[in-house]
């Protein structure tokens, strides 16, 4: 199964394409019907309002789009469980504790706006998580080591 993420200019779950970077769609040919509703592909324009679902306000990035469509399955496989209640709790916790910050940051949503409650929680910035994959300054480093760490 090929999945295209964050490139290609298309958000269409039926063809495994999860991009959110289109700009300036005004043509009805650029609208996809998904779950019986019309959707524009772009999170950068007014028409793109895809969130994780009811009760969530943060617009999804490409990472969030993939999580929305595959998160339950990934959690089920990693945790080796089919218990729907357990999977649903973990899905929500992983989203609000990690994924939502990626969506908010990628979409330019400020964590805090005025005196309202925060829009999402950042437990650790993504760049800090990625930097842990890099060798320390005094450790050997080449492409093979970087690949192995990743």
PDB file of N, CA and C in Angstrom, residues 33-140:
ATOM      1  N   UNK A  33     -15.541  15.019  -2.103  1.00  0.00           N
ATOM      2  CA  UNK A  33     -16.651  14.611  -1.257  1.00  0.00           C
ATOM      3  C   UNK A  33     -16.169  13.436  -0.425  1.00  0.00           C
ATOM      4  N   UNK A  34     -16.219  13.608   0.891  1.00  0.00           N
ATOM      5  CA  UNK A  34     -15.740  12.589   1.818  1.00  0.00           C
ATOM      6  C   UNK A  34     -16.747  12.472   2.945  1.00  0.00           C
ATOM      7  N   UNK A  35     -17.195  11.279   3.226  1.00  0.00           N
ATOM      8  CA  UNK A  35     -18.200  11.013   4.246  1.00  0.00           C
ATOM      9  C   UNK A  35     -19.461  11.843   4.006  1.00  0.00           C
ATOM     10  N   UNK A  36     -19.808  11.982   2.720  1.00  0.00           N
ATOM     11  CA  UNK A  36     -21.038  12.669   2.377  1.00  0.00           C
ATOM     12  C   UNK A  36     -20.984  14.184   2.454  1.00  0.00           C
ATOM     13  N   UNK A  37     -19.806  14.741   2.755  1.00  0.00           N
ATOM     14  CA  UNK A  37     -19.662  16.194   2.849  1.00  0.00           C
ATOM     15  C   UNK A  37     -18.579  16.651   1.891  1.00  0.00           C
ATOM     16  N   UNK A  38     -18.683  17.887   1.425  1.00  0.00           N
ATOM     17  CA  UNK A  38     -17.643  18.453   0.574  1.00  0.00           C
ATOM     18  C   UNK A  38     -16.501  18.951   1.440  1.00  0.00           C
ATOM     19  N   UNK A  39     -15.274  18.676   1.016  1.00  0.00           N
ATOM     20  CA  UNK A  39     -14.079  19.122   1.728  1.00  0.00           C
ATOM     21  C   UNK A  39     -13.110  19.753   0.742  1.00  0.00           C
ATOM     22  N   UNK A  40     -12.554  20.873   1.128  1.00  0.00           N
ATOM     23  CA  UNK A  40     -11.412  21.411   0.400  1.00  0.00           C
ATOM     24  C   UNK A  40     -10.184  20.767   1.023  1.00  0.00           C
ATOM     25  N   UNK A  41      -9.097  20.711   0.270  1.00  0.00           N
ATOM     26  CA  UNK A  41      -7.913  19.995   0.733  1.00  0.00           C
ATOM     27  C   UNK A  41      -7.031  20.804   1.668  1.00  0.00           C
ATOM     28  N   UNK A  42      -7.046  22.099   1.585  1.00  0.00           N
ATOM     29  CA  UNK A  42      -5.990  22.922   2.158  1.00  0.00           C
ATOM     30  C   UNK A  42      -6.290  23.402   3.560  1.00  0.00           C
ATOM     31  N   UNK A  43      -5.341  23.211   4.461  1.00  0.00           N
ATOM     32  CA  UNK A  43      -5.493  23.763   5.804  1.00  0.00           C
ATOM     33  C   UNK A  43      -5.125  25.238   5.841  1.00  0.00           C
ATOM     34  N   UNK A  44      -4.483  25.756   4.785  1.00  0.00           N
ATOM     35  CA  UNK A  44      -4.057  27.147   4.772  1.00  0.00           C
ATOM     36  C   UNK A  44      -5.144  28.090   4.267  1.00  0.00           C
ATOM     37  N   UNK A  45      -6.249  27.576   3.858  1.00  0.00           N
ATOM     38  CA  UNK A  45      -7.304  28.441   3.341  1.00  0.00           C
ATOM     39  C   UNK A  45      -8.562  28.294   4.176  1.00  0.00           C
ATOM     40  N   UNK A  46      -9.487  29.186   3.956  1.00  0.00           N
ATOM     41  CA  UNK A  46     -10.715  29.231   4.759  1.00  0.00           C
ATOM     42  C   UNK A  46     -11.530  27.955   4.692  1.00  0.00           C
ATOM     43  N   UNK A  47     -11.515  27.255   3.573  1.00  0.00           N
ATOM     44  CA  UNK A  47     -12.380  26.098   3.402  1.00  0.00           C
ATOM     45  C   UNK A  47     -11.942  24.837   4.138  1.00  0.00           C
ATOM     46  N   UNK A  48     -10.689  24.779   4.594  1.00  0.00           N
ATOM     47  CA  UNK A  48     -10.198  23.548   5.233  1.00  0.00           C
ATOM     48  C   UNK A  48     -10.371  23.666   6.741  1.00  0.00           C
ATOM     49  N   UNK A  49     -11.267  22.862   7.287  1.00  0.00           N
ATOM     50  CA  UNK A  49     -11.540  22.916   8.727  1.00  0.00           C
ATOM     51  C   UNK A  49     -11.497  21.529   9.346  1.00  0.00           C
ATOM     52  N   UNK A  50     -10.845  20.588   8.690  1.00  0.00           N
ATOM     53  CA  UNK A  50     -10.817  19.197   9.165  1.00  0.00           C
ATOM     54  C   UNK A  50     -10.160  19.122  10.544  1.00  0.00           C
ATOM     55  N   UNK A  51     -10.884  18.587  11.515  1.00  0.00           N
ATOM     56  CA  UNK A  51     -10.352  18.346  12.851  1.00  0.00           C
ATOM     57  C   UNK A  51     -10.428  16.849  13.129  1.00  0.00           C
ATOM     58  N   UNK A  52      -9.969  16.442  14.296  1.00  0.00           N
ATOM     59  CA  UNK A  52     -10.012  15.025  14.640  1.00  0.00           C
ATOM     60  C   UNK A  52     -11.458  14.539  14.754  1.00  0.00           C
ATOM     61  N   UNK A  53     -12.359  15.412  15.102  1.00  0.00           N
ATOM     62  CA  UNK A  53     -13.764  15.043  15.229  1.00  0.00           C
ATOM     63  C   UNK A  53     -14.464  15.972  16.199  1.00  0.00           C
ATOM     64  N   UNK A  54     -15.648  15.585  16.576  1.00  0.00           N
ATOM     65  CA  UNK A  54     -16.451  16.390  17.486  1.00  0.00           C
ATOM     66  C   UNK A  54     -15.716  16.587  18.814  1.00  0.00           C
ATOM     67  N   UNK A  55     -15.693  17.834  19.292  1.00  0.00           N
ATOM     68  CA  UNK A  55     -15.027  18.145  20.542  1.00  0.00           C
ATOM     69  C   UNK A  55     -13.579  18.593  20.376  1.00  0.00           C
ATOM     70  N   UNK A  56     -13.056  18.514  19.165  1.00  0.00           N
ATOM     71  CA  UNK A  56     -11.688  18.948  18.882  1.00  0.00           C
ATOM     72  C   UNK A  56     -11.751  20.196  18.009  1.00  0.00           C
ATOM     73  N   UNK A  57     -10.868  21.159  18.262  1.00  0.00           N
ATOM     74  CA  UNK A  57     -10.901  22.412  17.522  1.00  0.00           C
ATOM     75  C   UNK A  57      -9.685  22.651  16.641  1.00  0.00           C
ATOM     76  N   UNK A  58      -8.587  21.964  16.879  1.00  0.00           N
ATOM     77  CA  UNK A  58      -7.353  22.218  16.151  1.00  0.00           C
ATOM     78  C   UNK A  58      -7.419  21.592  14.760  1.00  0.00           C
ATOM     79  N   UNK A  59      -7.196  22.432  13.724  1.00  0.00           N
ATOM     80  CA  UNK A  59      -7.176  21.915  12.358  1.00  0.00           C
ATOM     81  C   UNK A  59      -6.017  20.936  12.200  1.00  0.00           C
ATOM     82  N   UNK A  60      -6.241  19.907  11.415  1.00  0.00           N
ATOM     83  CA  UNK A  60      -5.253  18.851  11.255  1.00  0.00           C
ATOM     84  C   UNK A  60      -4.168  19.216  10.249  1.00  0.00           C
ATOM     85  N   UNK A  61      -2.943  18.863  10.583  1.00  0.00           N
ATOM     86  CA  UNK A  61      -1.820  18.904   9.645  1.00  0.00           C
ATOM     87  C   UNK A  61      -1.838  17.584   8.889  1.00  0.00           C
ATOM     88  N   UNK A  62      -0.864  17.371   8.022  1.00  0.00           N
ATOM     89  CA  UNK A  62      -0.778  16.072   7.339  1.00  0.00           C
ATOM     90  C   UNK A  62      -0.594  14.946   8.351  1.00  0.00           C
ATOM     91  N   UNK A  63       0.216  15.192   9.387  1.00  0.00           N
ATOM     92  CA  UNK A  63       0.405  14.182  10.435  1.00  0.00           C
ATOM     93  C   UNK A  63      -0.925  13.866  11.116  1.00  0.00           C
ATOM     94  N   UNK A  64      -1.701  14.895  11.395  1.00  0.00           N
ATOM     95  CA  UNK A  64      -3.006  14.700  12.018  1.00  0.00           C
ATOM     96  C   UNK A  64      -3.982  13.970  11.111  1.00  0.00           C
ATOM     97  N   UNK A  65      -3.924  14.267   9.803  1.00  0.00           N
ATOM     98  CA  UNK A  65      -4.791  13.555   8.854  1.00  0.00           C
ATOM     99  C   UNK A  65      -4.481  12.059   8.855  1.00  0.00           C
ATOM    100  N   UNK A  66      -3.204  11.720   8.863  1.00  0.00           N
ATOM    101  CA  UNK A  66      -2.809  10.310   8.902  1.00  0.00           C
ATOM    102  C   UNK A  66      -3.253   9.688  10.224  1.00  0.00           C
ATOM    103  N   UNK A  67      -3.040  10.409  11.328  1.00  0.00           N
ATOM    104  CA  UNK A  67      -3.452   9.891  12.641  1.00  0.00           C
ATOM    105  C   UNK A  67      -4.956   9.642  12.675  1.00  0.00           C
ATOM    106  N   UNK A  68      -5.725  10.583  12.121  1.00  0.00           N
ATOM    107  CA  UNK A  68      -7.182  10.439  12.123  1.00  0.00           C
ATOM    108  C   UNK A  68      -7.610   9.158  11.415  1.00  0.00           C
ATOM    109  N   UNK A  69      -6.942   8.834  10.323  1.00  0.00           N
ATOM    110  CA  UNK A  69      -7.369   7.687   9.524  1.00  0.00           C
ATOM    111  C   UNK A  69      -6.719   6.365   9.922  1.00  0.00           C
ATOM    112  N   UNK A  70      -5.553   6.409  10.586  1.00  0.00           N
ATOM    113  CA  UNK A  70      -4.838   5.171  10.912  1.00  0.00           C
ATOM    114  C   UNK A  70      -4.516   5.006  12.394  1.00  0.00           C
ATOM    115  N   UNK A  71      -4.767   6.020  13.209  1.00  0.00           N
ATOM    116  CA  UNK A  71      -4.373   5.987  14.616  1.00  0.00           C
ATOM    117  C   UNK A  71      -4.926   4.807  15.390  1.00  0.00           C
ATOM    118  N   UNK A  72      -6.217   4.522  15.235  1.00  0.00           N
ATOM    119  CA  UNK A  72      -6.813   3.391  15.964  1.00  0.00           C
ATOM    120  C   UNK A  72      -6.121   2.072  15.599  1.00  0.00           C
ATOM    121  N   UNK A  73      -5.884   1.883  14.316  1.00  0.00           N
ATOM    122  CA  UNK A  73      -5.256   0.646  13.857  1.00  0.00           C
ATOM    123  C   UNK A  73      -3.822   0.522  14.375  1.00  0.00           C
ATOM    124  N   UNK A  74      -3.069   1.612  14.335  1.00  0.00           N
ATOM    125  CA  UNK A  74      -1.685   1.588  14.818  1.00  0.00           C
ATOM    126  C   UNK A  74      -1.661   1.272  16.311  1.00  0.00           C
ATOM    127  N   UNK A  75      -2.510   1.932  17.079  1.00  0.00           N
ATOM    128  CA  UNK A  75      -2.565   1.687  18.529  1.00  0.00           C
ATOM    129  C   UNK A  75      -2.941   0.230  18.798  1.00  0.00           C
ATOM    130  N   UNK A  76      -3.919  -0.275  18.087  1.00  0.00           N
ATOM    131  CA  UNK A  76      -4.334  -1.670  18.260  1.00  0.00           C
ATOM    132  C   UNK A  76      -3.176  -2.624  17.992  1.00  0.00           C
ATOM    133  N   UNK A  77      -2.426  -2.369  16.928  1.00  0.00           N
ATOM    134  CA  UNK A  77      -1.306  -3.252  16.578  1.00  0.00           C
ATOM    135  C   UNK A  77      -0.157  -3.145  17.572  1.00  0.00           C
ATOM    136  N   UNK A  78       0.194  -1.938  17.969  1.00  0.00           N
ATOM    137  CA  UNK A  78       1.313  -1.765  18.903  1.00  0.00           C
ATOM    138  C   UNK A  78       0.974  -2.330  20.276  1.00  0.00           C
ATOM    139  N   UNK A  79      -0.245  -2.084  20.729  1.00  0.00           N
ATOM    140  CA  UNK A  79      -0.658  -2.544  22.068  1.00  0.00           C
ATOM    141  C   UNK A  79      -1.193  -3.975  22.054  1.00  0.00           C
ATOM    142  N   UNK A  80      -1.304  -4.545  20.872  1.00  0.00           N
ATOM    143  CA  UNK A  80      -1.806  -5.911  20.726  1.00  0.00           C
ATOM    144  C   UNK A  80      -3.131  -6.103  21.462  1.00  0.00           C
ATOM    145  N   UNK A  81      -4.069  -5.183  21.155  1.00  0.00           N
ATOM    146  CA  UNK A  81      -5.397  -5.274  21.754  1.00  0.00           C
ATOM    147  C   UNK A  81      -6.443  -4.916  20.709  1.00  0.00           C
ATOM    148  N   UNK A  82      -7.619  -5.512  20.871  1.00  0.00           N
ATOM    149  CA  UNK A  82      -8.762  -5.150  20.044  1.00  0.00           C
ATOM    150  C   UNK A  82      -9.866  -4.529  20.891  1.00  0.00           C
ATOM    151  N   UNK A  83      -9.574  -4.297  22.179  1.00  0.00           N
ATOM    152  CA  UNK A  83     -10.557  -3.707  23.077  1.00  0.00           C
ATOM    153  C   UNK A  83     -10.811  -2.254  22.671  1.00  0.00           C
ATOM    154  N   UNK A  84     -12.007  -1.991  22.138  1.00  0.00           N
ATOM    155  CA  UNK A  84     -12.339  -0.674  21.600  1.00  0.00           C
ATOM    156  C   UNK A  84     -12.205   0.431  22.641  1.00  0.00           C
ATOM    157  N   UNK A  85     -12.636   0.192  23.863  1.00  0.00           N
ATOM    158  CA  UNK A  85     -12.565   1.221  24.901  1.00  0.00           C
ATOM    159  C   UNK A  85     -11.103   1.594  25.199  1.00  0.00           C
ATOM    160  N   UNK A  86     -10.253   0.606  25.317  1.00  0.00           N
ATOM    161  CA  UNK A  86      -8.827   0.866  25.560  1.00  0.00           C
ATOM    162  C   UNK A  86      -8.217   1.644  24.405  1.00  0.00           C
ATOM    163  N   UNK A  87      -8.498   1.213  23.195  1.00  0.00           N
ATOM    164  CA  UNK A  87      -7.954   1.885  22.009  1.00  0.00           C
ATOM    165  C   UNK A  87      -8.446   3.322  21.934  1.00  0.00           C
ATOM    166  N   UNK A  88      -9.734   3.554  22.200  1.00  0.00           N
ATOM    167  CA  UNK A  88     -10.292   4.911  22.157  1.00  0.00           C
ATOM    168  C   UNK A  88      -9.653   5.827  23.191  1.00  0.00           C
ATOM    169  N   UNK A  89      -9.428   5.322  24.403  1.00  0.00           N
ATOM    170  CA  UNK A  89      -8.787   6.131  25.452  1.00  0.00           C
ATOM    171  C   UNK A  89      -7.361   6.481  25.034  1.00  0.00           C
ATOM    172  N   UNK A  90      -6.612   5.493  24.562  1.00  0.00           N
ATOM    173  CA  UNK A  90      -5.235   5.742  24.134  1.00  0.00           C
ATOM    174  C   UNK A  90      -5.183   6.689  22.934  1.00  0.00           C
ATOM    175  N   UNK A  91      -6.111   6.543  22.009  1.00  0.00           N
ATOM    176  CA  UNK A  91      -6.198   7.407  20.831  1.00  0.00           C
ATOM    177  C   UNK A  91      -6.373   8.868  21.259  1.00  0.00           C
ATOM    178  N   UNK A  92      -7.293   9.105  22.176  1.00  0.00           N
ATOM    179  CA  UNK A  92      -7.539  10.460  22.662  1.00  0.00           C
ATOM    180  C   UNK A  92      -6.337  11.003  23.430  1.00  0.00           C
ATOM    181  N   UNK A  93      -5.765  10.196  24.306  1.00  0.00           N
ATOM    182  CA  UNK A  93      -4.617  10.642  25.108  1.00  0.00           C
ATOM    183  C   UNK A  93      -3.410  10.953  24.232  1.00  0.00           C
ATOM    184  N   UNK A  94      -3.140  10.099  23.244  1.00  0.00           N
ATOM    185  CA  UNK A  94      -2.012  10.332  22.346  1.00  0.00           C
ATOM    186  C   UNK A  94      -2.236  11.587  21.510  1.00  0.00           C
ATOM    187  N   UNK A  95      -3.484  11.792  21.097  1.00  0.00           N
ATOM    188  CA  UNK A  95      -3.752  12.995  20.306  1.00  0.00           C
ATOM    189  C   UNK A  95      -3.578  14.255  21.155  1.00  0.00           C
ATOM    190  N   UNK A  96      -4.243  14.319  22.280  1.00  0.00           N
ATOM    191  CA  UNK A  96      -4.187  15.546  23.092  1.00  0.00           C
ATOM    192  C   UNK A  96      -2.823  15.747  23.744  1.00  0.00           C
ATOM    193  N   UNK A  97      -2.073  14.682  23.980  1.00  0.00           N
ATOM    194  CA  UNK A  97      -0.778  14.807  24.635  1.00  0.00           C
ATOM    195  C   UNK A  97       0.402  14.935  23.699  1.00  0.00           C
ATOM    196  N   UNK A  98       0.191  14.671  22.396  1.00  0.00           N
ATOM    197  CA  UNK A  98       1.318  14.719  21.468  1.00  0.00           C
ATOM    198  C   UNK A  98       0.927  15.251  20.092  1.00  0.00           C
ATOM    199  N   UNK A  99       0.012  14.580  19.418  1.00  0.00           N
ATOM    200  CA  UNK A  99      -0.312  14.908  18.029  1.00  0.00           C
ATOM    201  C   UNK A  99      -0.920  16.293  17.859  1.00  0.00           C
ATOM    202  N   UNK A 100      -1.773  16.705  18.784  1.00  0.00           N
ATOM    203  CA  UNK A 100      -2.452  17.992  18.628  1.00  0.00           C
ATOM    204  C   UNK A 100      -1.459  19.150  18.598  1.00  0.00           C
ATOM    205  N   UNK A 101      -0.369  19.046  19.333  1.00  0.00           N
ATOM    206  CA  UNK A 101       0.665  20.089  19.306  1.00  0.00           C
ATOM    207  C   UNK A 101       1.333  20.155  17.932  1.00  0.00           C
ATOM    208  N   UNK A 102       1.516  19.010  17.293  1.00  0.00           N
ATOM    209  CA  UNK A 102       2.070  18.996  15.937  1.00  0.00           C
ATOM    210  C   UNK A 102       1.105  19.688  14.982  1.00  0.00           C
ATOM    211  N   UNK A 103      -0.181  19.351  15.081  1.00  0.00           N
ATOM    212  CA  UNK A 103      -1.190  19.992  14.233  1.00  0.00           C
ATOM    213  C   UNK A 103      -1.220  21.497  14.456  1.00  0.00           C
ATOM    214  N   UNK A 104      -1.276  21.900  15.708  1.00  0.00           N
ATOM    215  CA  UNK A 104      -1.349  23.328  16.026  1.00  0.00           C
ATOM    216  C   UNK A 104      -0.131  24.084  15.543  1.00  0.00           C
ATOM    217  N   UNK A 105       1.043  23.540  15.802  1.00  0.00           N
ATOM    218  CA  UNK A 105       2.288  24.196  15.399  1.00  0.00           C
ATOM    219  C   UNK A 105       2.383  24.286  13.880  1.00  0.00           C
ATOM    220  N   UNK A 106       2.090  23.192  13.182  1.00  0.00           N
ATOM    221  CA  UNK A 106       2.193  23.172  11.728  1.00  0.00           C
ATOM    222  C   UNK A 106       1.193  24.115  11.066  1.00  0.00           C
ATOM    223  N   UNK A 107       0.058  24.318  11.685  1.00  0.00           N
ATOM    224  CA  UNK A 107      -0.974  25.189  11.131  1.00  0.00           C
ATOM    225  C   UNK A 107      -0.870  26.628  11.623  1.00  0.00           C
ATOM    226  N   UNK A 108       0.131  26.926  12.439  1.00  0.00           N
ATOM    227  CA  UNK A 108       0.305  28.291  12.918  1.00  0.00           C
ATOM    228  C   UNK A 108      -0.682  28.697  13.995  1.00  0.00           C
ATOM    229  N   UNK A 109      -1.274  27.724  14.678  1.00  0.00           N
ATOM    230  CA  UNK A 109      -2.220  28.019  15.753  1.00  0.00           C
ATOM    231  C   UNK A 109      -1.422  28.296  17.016  1.00  0.00           C
ATOM    232  N   UNK A 110      -1.636  29.443  17.612  1.00  0.00           N
ATOM    233  CA  UNK A 110      -0.933  29.771  18.850  1.00  0.00           C
ATOM    234  C   UNK A 110      -1.435  28.878  19.977  1.00  0.00           C
ATOM    235  N   UNK A 111      -0.508  28.518  20.856  1.00  0.00           N
ATOM    236  CA  UNK A 111      -0.895  27.673  21.977  1.00  0.00           C
ATOM    237  C   UNK A 111      -1.840  28.426  22.914  1.00  0.00           C
ATOM    238  N   UNK A 112      -1.588  29.717  23.091  1.00  0.00           N
ATOM    239  CA  UNK A 112      -2.434  30.545  23.954  1.00  0.00           C
ATOM    240  C   UNK A 112      -2.962  31.721  23.149  1.00  0.00           C
ATOM    241  N   UNK A 113      -4.240  32.000  23.281  1.00  0.00           N
ATOM    242  CA  UNK A 113      -4.833  33.193  22.696  1.00  0.00           C
ATOM    243  C   UNK A 113      -5.575  33.930  23.803  1.00  0.00           C
ATOM    244  N   UNK A 114      -5.170  35.146  24.044  1.00  0.00           N
ATOM    245  CA  UNK A 114      -5.727  35.990  25.116  1.00  0.00           C
ATOM    246  C   UNK A 114      -5.747  35.244  26.437  1.00  0.00           C
ATOM    247  N   UNK A 115      -6.845  35.347  27.158  1.00  0.00           N
ATOM    248  CA  UNK A 115      -6.921  34.701  28.474  1.00  0.00           C
ATOM    249  C   UNK A 115      -7.738  33.406  28.434  1.00  0.00           C
ATOM    250  N   UNK A 116      -8.062  32.947  27.237  1.00  0.00           N
ATOM    251  CA  UNK A 116      -8.811  31.697  27.098  1.00  0.00           C
ATOM    252  C   UNK A 116      -7.919  30.518  27.478  1.00  0.00           C
ATOM    253  N   UNK A 117      -8.512  29.368  27.767  1.00  0.00           N
ATOM    254  CA  UNK A 117      -7.686  28.189  28.039  1.00  0.00           C
ATOM    255  C   UNK A 117      -6.787  27.886  26.842  1.00  0.00           C
ATOM    256  N   UNK A 118      -5.663  27.244  27.104  1.00  0.00           N
ATOM    257  CA  UNK A 118      -4.727  26.960  26.011  1.00  0.00           C
ATOM    258  C   UNK A 118      -5.392  26.089  24.951  1.00  0.00           C
ATOM    259  N   UNK A 119      -4.956  26.291  23.709  1.00  0.00           N
ATOM    260  CA  UNK A 119      -5.532  25.571  22.569  1.00  0.00           C
ATOM    261  C   UNK A 119      -5.043  24.135  22.479  1.00  0.00           C
ATOM    262  N   UNK A 120      -3.828  23.881  22.927  1.00  0.00           N
ATOM    263  CA  UNK A 120      -3.263  22.528  22.935  1.00  0.00           C
ATOM    264  C   UNK A 120      -2.094  22.511  23.911  1.00  0.00           C
ATOM    265  N   UNK A 121      -1.662  21.304  24.255  1.00  0.00           N
ATOM    266  CA  UNK A 121      -0.584  21.115  25.222  1.00  0.00           C
ATOM    267  C   UNK A 121       0.663  20.636  24.505  1.00  0.00           C
ATOM    268  N   UNK A 122       1.804  21.235  24.859  1.00  0.00           N
ATOM    269  CA  UNK A 122       3.080  20.764  24.335  1.00  0.00           C
ATOM    270  C   UNK A 122       3.841  20.126  25.485  1.00  0.00           C
ATOM    271  N   UNK A 123       3.991  18.802  25.426  1.00  0.00           N
ATOM    272  CA  UNK A 123       4.726  18.114  26.494  1.00  0.00           C
ATOM    273  C   UNK A 123       6.231  18.170  26.226  1.00  0.00           C
ATOM    274  N   UNK A 124       6.629  18.051  24.978  1.00  0.00           N
ATOM    275  CA  UNK A 124       8.016  18.181  24.544  1.00  0.00           C
ATOM    276  C   UNK A 124       7.979  18.657  23.104  1.00  0.00           C
ATOM    277  N   UNK A 125       8.722  19.703  22.760  1.00  0.00           N
ATOM    278  CA  UNK A 125       8.712  20.128  21.367  1.00  0.00           C
ATOM    279  C   UNK A 125       9.226  19.012  20.443  1.00  0.00           C
ATOM    280  N   UNK A 126       8.659  18.924  19.278  1.00  0.00           N
ATOM    281  CA  UNK A 126       9.041  17.884  18.328  1.00  0.00           C
ATOM    282  C   UNK A 126      10.518  17.965  17.982  1.00  0.00           C
ATOM    283  N   UNK A 127      11.039  19.184  17.863  1.00  0.00           N
ATOM    284  CA  UNK A 127      12.462  19.328  17.537  1.00  0.00           C
ATOM    285  C   UNK A 127      13.339  18.701  18.623  1.00  0.00           C
ATOM    286  N   UNK A 128      12.927  18.773  19.879  1.00  0.00           N
ATOM    287  CA  UNK A 128      13.690  18.152  20.967  1.00  0.00           C
ATOM    288  C   UNK A 128      13.656  16.625  20.838  1.00  0.00           C
ATOM    289  N   UNK A 129      12.528  16.090  20.433  1.00  0.00           N
ATOM    290  CA  UNK A 129      12.421  14.635  20.239  1.00  0.00           C
ATOM    291  C   UNK A 129      13.316  14.173  19.085  1.00  0.00           C
ATOM    292  N   UNK A 130      13.293  14.927  17.994  1.00  0.00           N
ATOM    293  CA  UNK A 130      14.118  14.577  16.835  1.00  0.00           C
ATOM    294  C   UNK A 130      15.599  14.697  17.177  1.00  0.00           C
ATOM    295  N   UNK A 131      15.968  15.730  17.930  1.00  0.00           N
ATOM    296  CA  UNK A 131      17.384  15.934  18.247  1.00  0.00           C
ATOM    297  C   UNK A 131      17.960  14.786  19.062  1.00  0.00           C
ATOM    298  N   UNK A 132      17.124  14.065  19.783  1.00  0.00           N
ATOM    299  CA  UNK A 132      17.598  12.913  20.555  1.00  0.00           C
ATOM    300  C   UNK A 132      18.087  11.782  19.651  1.00  0.00           C
ATOM    301  N   UNK A 133      17.698  11.822  18.377  1.00  0.00           N
ATOM    302  CA  UNK A 133      18.149  10.812  17.420  1.00  0.00           C
ATOM    303  C   UNK A 133      19.574  11.093  16.931  1.00  0.00           C
ATOM    304  N   UNK A 134      20.040  12.320  17.099  1.00  0.00           N
ATOM    305  CA  UNK A 134      21.376  12.697  16.646  1.00  0.00           C
ATOM    306  C   UNK A 134      22.431  12.275  17.669  1.00  0.00           C
ATOM    307  N   UNK A 135      23.612  11.869  17.200  1.00  0.00           N
ATOM    308  CA  UNK A 135      24.698  11.544  18.130  1.00  0.00           C
ATOM    309  C   UNK A 135      25.139  12.809  18.885  1.00  0.00           C
ATOM    310  N   UNK A 136      25.693  12.616  20.063  1.00  0.00           N
ATOM    311  CA  UNK A 136      26.255  13.741  20.810  1.00  0.00           C
ATOM    312  C   UNK A 136      27.483  14.267  20.085  1.00  0.00           C
ATOM    313  N   UNK A 137      27.908  15.451  20.429  1.00  0.00           N
ATOM    314  CA  UNK A 137      29.020  16.107  19.737  1.00  0.00           C
ATOM    315  C   UNK A 137      30.304  15.293  19.775  1.00  0.00           C
ATOM    316  N   UNK A 138      30.489  14.484  20.827  1.00  0.00           N
ATOM    317  CA  UNK A 138      31.732  13.728  20.968  1.00  0.00           C
ATOM    318  C   UNK A 138      31.575  12.252  20.572  1.00  0.00           C
ATOM    319  N   UNK A 139      30.487  11.911  19.903  1.00  0.00           N
ATOM    320  CA  UNK A 139      30.261  10.551  19.419  1.00  0.00           C
ATOM    321  C   UNK A 139      30.483  10.504  17.905  1.00  0.00           C
ATOM    322  N   UNK A 140      30.891   9.344  17.391  1.00  0.00           N
ATOM    323  CA  UNK A 140      31.076   9.234  15.944  1.00  0.00           C
ATOM    324  C   UNK A 140      29.745   9.454  15.212  1.00  0.00           C
TER     325      UNK A 140
END
